[in-house]
Amino acid sequence: MVNHFPGFETFAMDFKETELTLGPPGEFRVSGRKSGKKRGFPEMLDLNLSGPNGRRNDSGAQLEQEASSSPKSPAAKEQLVGWPPLRASRKNAMRSGGSNYVKVAVDGAPYLRKVDLQMYISYEQLLKALEDMFCYFTIRNYFMEPMNGYEYVPTYEDKDGDWMMVGDVPWKIFVESCKRIRLMKGSEAAGLEPRTPPQNAVMEAAEEDSG
Amino acid sequence: MRDISAEVPGGGDYHPPCPDQVLENVLENVLQFLTSRRDRNAASLVCKSWYRAEALTRSELFIGNCYAVTARRVTERFCRVNSVVLKGRPRFADFSLMPPNWGAHFTPWLTAFGAAYHWLEKIYLKRMSITDDDLAQISLSFPSFKELTLVCCDGFGTSGLAILASKSRQLRVLDLIEDEVNDDDVDWISCFPENGTCLESLSFDCVEWPINFGALERLVARSPNLKKLRLNQFVTLGQLYQLIVRAPQLTHLGTGAFSPPEIWAQGSEEPDYEAAFSACRSLVCLSGFREVVPDYLPAIYPVCGKLISLNFSYANINAEELKSVICHCNKLQTLWVLDTVRDEGLEAVATTCKDLIELRVFPIDASEDSEGFVSEVGLTAIAEGCRKLQSILYFCQRMTNAAVVAMSKNCPDLVVFRLCIMGRHRPDYLTNEPMDEGFGAIVMNCAKLTRLAVSGLLTDKAFSYIGRYGKLVRTLSVAFAGDSDSALKYVLEGCSNLQKLEIRDSPFGDSALRDGLHHYYNMRFLWMSSCRVTLQGCREIAQTLPQMVVEVFTSESTSVKDEDEYVDTLYMYRSLERSRNDAPAYVRIL
């Protein structure tokens, strides 16, 4: 399950629970705090403010435009970990607007996971979340990179039962039509051609989303 | 030391009984009637003979902290266990304050139990991680297995459930409560024995995916002993109807979504929900209502008069809608609601539910600056109307000392008082004073209080009250409170029965920590996160109290070099063993 518990970023991210061990170990995410410094309480709060010091990914590129962990909430709002003290399942159940969970399967992994598509506003966010979830894999970022050098390709099953590449259609259409997601091994995905020329559909979507 | 194997029936050679042996046999026959574990613990301390006899006759095992003792020690002492309760993670783990993979794995316990307790029938786990393999192993190891209850657990999924359902043919109870259940696309509901089941209780309201309804219907039809059924939110009202007409003997029902399916076949009539509920003459406990359409609430009116427990904590209903139901519920003892019912709804509860013992009011919007639909008005109404109240959990945005004092005076039977003012450091909103006097009154006037959770603006004074009057308090939860070390000192020095202390984001440091040295071994655990405890301070405790396991979590994966640095989290517990060997990298055991 995708969790947006900001507190997890302060600890070594260790997804052993998915028991996937192919590929290099995932990088640990370290909060912006320095070590060796006495800290006051406010530091517990500022883990995920999207701003110049927002979360960095491994390559150091800043993700400030992503409003990293809470894409739907106002960027300036502080997210306190675990307060008020309510179990996540209860919090999620109360969320208005419902949810749009789809299962995510990764070839070779013993378990399915699930993501709530309503938590994201772009392909980029979704792929980042999937990467976090299965951090031993590098998920091909369909927009940015060519086919080589990546092991897994994100695909999805749409309402008609067809398997498509993630990124084929504008984001909003994807959210409405996606029934489940499968991260396919690169070799198998070769047979899946995008329906529309990737450059146009996807670049439009990317531009729309990163504004 | 006498060889114990000679005392086990059917094991070892025959020895003519000596007088000690006779006494022990008699003792065994007597002690087997002792059920309370506190009594048993006391009995076992009388002398070696009683210790042995008690060990031979204890059939229910309770282990409050899975790391306080090893499975091996347990199975060596107790040899005839048929029921186990095992608890793992501390409660603050529920609020994302504990990183993943901390521990509390069931597997090593299962291995030991599999070897020692062939006739194990019941397993109850809370906040543990249990795998699908474990579920399969339970079926393999225990031919008489009957009851599995998993509360706030994770690590398993539908494939494990499928194996358990199909292989444990005597299964009576399968209760999944607030677990995180992986979905592997396996239709576990179809896996129960075909010619009939022994099921008495089936709870899967926490499963977040649809199940095979046809299979569920057939399952209910072939489970004549089924009394408790708790459905998940993917079961519609129409489907619920089909189930309860087949199972009018139910006593506990989790109603699922409680909303009709979106599309009705043209020309079809809606089922007579009210008649179906009427036929359930034994129903005493209702829950679910996950996506309730209030128009359909009248269907439950026929059962309200007998209801003992009603869980509306997922039901987004307003005051009027609650009133329409509650006015019939004069026998209600337990009520969980959302704050959408407002103070007005709580006033209605206070008017009708004179036997109310437990009330929980949850927030629909759990954030610090949410609107907050209930206040001191609701609390006061409950205090005045529900004099038998023993347990309350109340989330709100504003509160007054006066209301809390009123509750302390009107509800002298209070055992559990948990007030959560969601905005941090909020004072009494009328007087602008800290909430010290309110909580002080609770500990002063409620002589039976064993569990307390505090919130709002609190100075050290509140804690001096708690230390002075909270002599029976066993569990104390503190967040964003207190001014200095003195607060924690008052508690550690005063609360002689304190067992579980969980603190977050409060200005307590090493000096206060030292003050509890005389008491920590009597406690189950101490949790302090985002306080002012340093590595040095924790190390001192670890060195002074070798029987405590002192775990420290830090945000860096490498060792913290600066001994003066505050630790993120201190989690400390007594243990008969050396430190565990399954801790992840971010945990340091001092």
mmCIF file of C-alpha atoms in Angstrom, chain B residues 203-327:
data_model
loop_
_atom_site.group_PDB
_atom_site.id
_atom_site.type_symbol
_atom_site.label_atom_id
_atom_site.label_comp_id
_atom_site.label_asym_id
_atom_site.label_seq_id
_atom_site.Cartn_x
_atom_site.Cartn_y
_atom_site.Cartn_z
ATOM 1 C CA SER B 203 -14.783 -10.981 10.549
ATOM 2 C CA PHE B 204 -13.160 -9.468 7.527
ATOM 3 C CA ASP B 205 -14.220 -5.826 7.636
ATOM 4 C CA CYS B 206 -10.633 -4.694 7.285
ATOM 5 C CA VAL B 207 -10.090 -6.468 3.964
ATOM 6 C CA GLU B 208 -9.877 -3.731 1.402
ATOM 7 C CA TRP B 209 -10.828 -5.662 -1.684
ATOM 8 C CA PRO B 210 -14.032 -7.246 -2.885
ATOM 9 C CA ILE B 211 -14.642 -10.873 -2.059
ATOM 10 C CA ASN B 212 -16.533 -13.456 -4.029
ATOM 11 C CA PHE B 213 -20.065 -12.792 -2.869
ATOM 12 C CA GLY B 214 -21.613 -15.926 -4.293
ATOM 13 C CA ALA B 215 -19.098 -17.971 -2.391
ATOM 14 C CA LEU B 216 -19.816 -16.020 0.759
ATOM 15 C CA GLU B 217 -23.504 -16.645 0.408
ATOM 16 C CA ARG B 218 -22.917 -20.369 0.063
ATOM 17 C CA LEU B 219 -20.525 -20.269 2.990
ATOM 18 C CA VAL B 220 -23.089 -18.665 5.248
ATOM 19 C CA ALA B 221 -25.668 -21.192 4.116
ATOM 20 C CA ARG B 222 -23.451 -24.096 5.191
ATOM 21 C CA SER B 223 -22.323 -22.597 8.501
ATOM 22 C CA PRO B 224 -25.189 -23.323 10.869
ATOM 23 C CA ASN B 225 -23.254 -22.201 13.947
ATOM 24 C CA LEU B 226 -22.413 -18.797 12.576
ATOM 25 C CA LYS B 227 -23.192 -16.120 15.135
ATOM 26 C CA LYS B 228 -20.818 -13.306 14.263
ATOM 27 C CA LEU B 229 -20.342 -12.011 10.772
ATOM 28 C CA ARG B 230 -18.509 -8.821 9.960
ATOM 29 C CA LEU B 231 -18.488 -7.890 6.311
ATOM 30 C CA ASN B 232 -16.282 -5.445 4.494
ATOM 31 C CA GLN B 233 -17.309 -2.328 2.644
ATOM 32 C CA PHE B 234 -17.648 -4.144 -0.658
ATOM 33 C CA VAL B 235 -20.782 -5.926 0.435
ATOM 34 C CA THR B 236 -23.788 -3.886 -0.612
ATOM 35 C CA LEU B 237 -27.065 -3.550 1.220
ATOM 36 C CA GLY B 238 -28.745 -5.854 -1.260
ATOM 37 C CA GLN B 239 -26.109 -8.487 -0.681
ATOM 38 C CA LEU B 240 -26.373 -7.987 3.063
ATOM 39 C CA TYR B 241 -30.056 -8.718 2.763
ATOM 40 C CA GLN B 242 -29.366 -12.009 1.043
ATOM 41 C CA LEU B 243 -27.030 -13.004 3.820
ATOM 42 C CA ILE B 244 -29.112 -12.136 6.827
ATOM 43 C CA VAL B 245 -32.199 -13.861 5.530
ATOM 44 C CA ARG B 246 -30.113 -17.002 5.527
ATOM 45 C CA ALA B 247 -28.638 -16.327 8.940
ATOM 46 C CA PRO B 248 -31.240 -14.846 11.261
ATOM 47 C CA GLN B 249 -29.438 -16.452 14.192
ATOM 48 C CA LEU B 250 -26.645 -13.876 14.043
ATOM 49 C CA THR B 251 -25.810 -12.043 17.235
ATOM 50 C CA HIS B 252 -23.082 -9.761 15.850
ATOM 51 C CA LEU B 253 -23.312 -8.213 12.409
ATOM 52 C CA GLY B 254 -20.930 -5.941 10.551
ATOM 53 C CA THR B 255 -23.159 -4.540 7.856
ATOM 54 C CA GLY B 256 -20.599 -3.698 5.182
ATOM 55 C CA ALA B 257 -21.337 -0.656 3.056
ATOM 56 C CA PHE B 258 -25.008 -0.308 4.027
ATOM 57 C CA SER B 259 -25.704 1.318 0.736
ATOM 58 C CA PRO B 260 -27.695 -0.145 -2.090
ATOM 59 C CA PRO B 261 -25.997 -1.247 -5.285
ATOM 60 C CA GLU B 262 -25.939 1.479 -7.871
ATOM 61 C CA ILE B 263 -28.063 -0.133 -10.460
ATOM 62 C CA TRP B 264 -31.296 -1.925 -9.829
ATOM 63 C CA ALA B 265 -32.657 -4.168 -12.490
ATOM 64 C CA GLN B 266 -35.621 -2.509 -14.060
ATOM 65 C CA GLY B 267 -38.892 -3.406 -12.508
ATOM 66 C CA SER B 268 -37.406 -5.109 -9.505
ATOM 67 C CA GLU B 269 -38.483 -4.083 -6.062
ATOM 68 C CA GLU B 270 -36.203 -3.290 -3.254
ATOM 69 C CA PRO B 271 -36.030 -6.036 -0.678
ATOM 70 C CA ASP B 272 -37.803 -5.577 2.624
ATOM 71 C CA TYR B 273 -34.753 -4.763 4.664
ATOM 72 C CA GLU B 274 -36.727 -4.020 7.750
ATOM 73 C CA ALA B 275 -38.358 -7.432 7.723
ATOM 74 C CA ALA B 276 -34.994 -9.078 7.338
ATOM 75 C CA PHE B 277 -33.631 -7.261 10.353
ATOM 76 C CA SER B 278 -36.775 -8.019 12.310
ATOM 77 C CA ALA B 279 -36.150 -11.686 11.795
ATOM 78 C CA CYS B 280 -32.770 -11.378 13.498
ATOM 79 C CA ARG B 281 -34.078 -11.713 16.986
ATOM 80 C CA SER B 282 -30.723 -12.310 18.619
ATOM 81 C CA LEU B 283 -28.830 -9.380 17.155
ATOM 82 C CA VAL B 284 -27.088 -7.448 19.900
ATOM 83 C CA CYS B 285 -24.136 -5.880 18.131
ATOM 84 C CA LEU B 286 -24.119 -3.850 14.912
ATOM 85 C CA SER B 287 -21.233 -2.282 13.043
ATOM 86 C CA GLY B 288 -20.159 -1.495 9.490
ATOM 87 C CA PHE B 289 -22.182 1.257 7.817
ATOM 88 C CA ARG B 290 -19.079 2.042 5.826
ATOM 89 C CA GLU B 291 -20.853 4.034 3.117
ATOM 90 C CA VAL B 292 -24.163 4.443 4.808
ATOM 91 C CA VAL B 293 -27.078 5.926 2.927
ATOM 92 C CA PRO B 294 -29.098 7.276 5.848
ATOM 93 C CA ASP B 295 -32.420 6.736 4.094
ATOM 94 C CA TYR B 296 -32.001 3.071 4.824
ATOM 95 C CA LEU B 297 -31.324 3.396 8.533
ATOM 96 C CA PRO B 298 -34.944 2.728 9.466
ATOM 97 C CA ALA B 299 -34.289 -0.867 8.457
ATOM 98 C CA ILE B 300 -32.420 -1.370 11.718
ATOM 99 C CA TYR B 301 -35.072 0.114 14.000
ATOM 100 C CA PRO B 302 -36.521 -3.321 14.818
ATOM 101 C CA VAL B 303 -33.266 -4.449 16.398
ATOM 102 C CA CYS B 304 -32.368 -1.256 18.220
ATOM 103 C CA GLY B 305 -34.243 -2.110 21.362
ATOM 104 C CA LYS B 306 -32.003 -5.102 21.971
ATOM 105 C CA LEU B 307 -28.724 -3.601 20.882
ATOM 106 C CA ILE B 308 -25.894 -3.663 23.380
ATOM 107 C CA SER B 309 -23.237 -2.374 21.021
ATOM 108 C CA LEU B 310 -23.451 -0.033 18.030
ATOM 109 C CA ASN B 311 -20.488 1.030 15.958
ATOM 110 C CA PHE B 312 -21.293 4.017 13.758
ATOM 111 C CA SER B 313 -17.690 5.164 13.633
ATOM 112 C CA TYR B 314 -17.550 4.975 9.860
ATOM 113 C CA ALA B 315 -21.034 6.361 9.357
ATOM 114 C CA ASN B 316 -21.167 9.906 8.124
ATOM 115 C CA ILE B 317 -24.532 10.776 9.649
ATOM 116 C CA ASN B 318 -25.802 13.949 11.201
ATOM 117 C CA ALA B 319 -27.542 14.610 14.480
ATOM 118 C CA GLU B 320 -31.059 13.964 13.181
ATOM 119 C CA GLU B 321 -30.085 10.719 11.558
ATOM 120 C CA LEU B 322 -28.398 9.505 14.722
ATOM 121 C CA LYS B 323 -31.341 10.549 16.840
ATOM 122 C CA SER B 324 -33.728 8.540 14.745
ATOM 123 C CA VAL B 325 -31.784 5.423 15.601
ATOM 124 C CA ILE B 326 -30.561 6.168 19.096
ATOM 125 C CA CYS B 327 -33.989 6.952 20.481
#
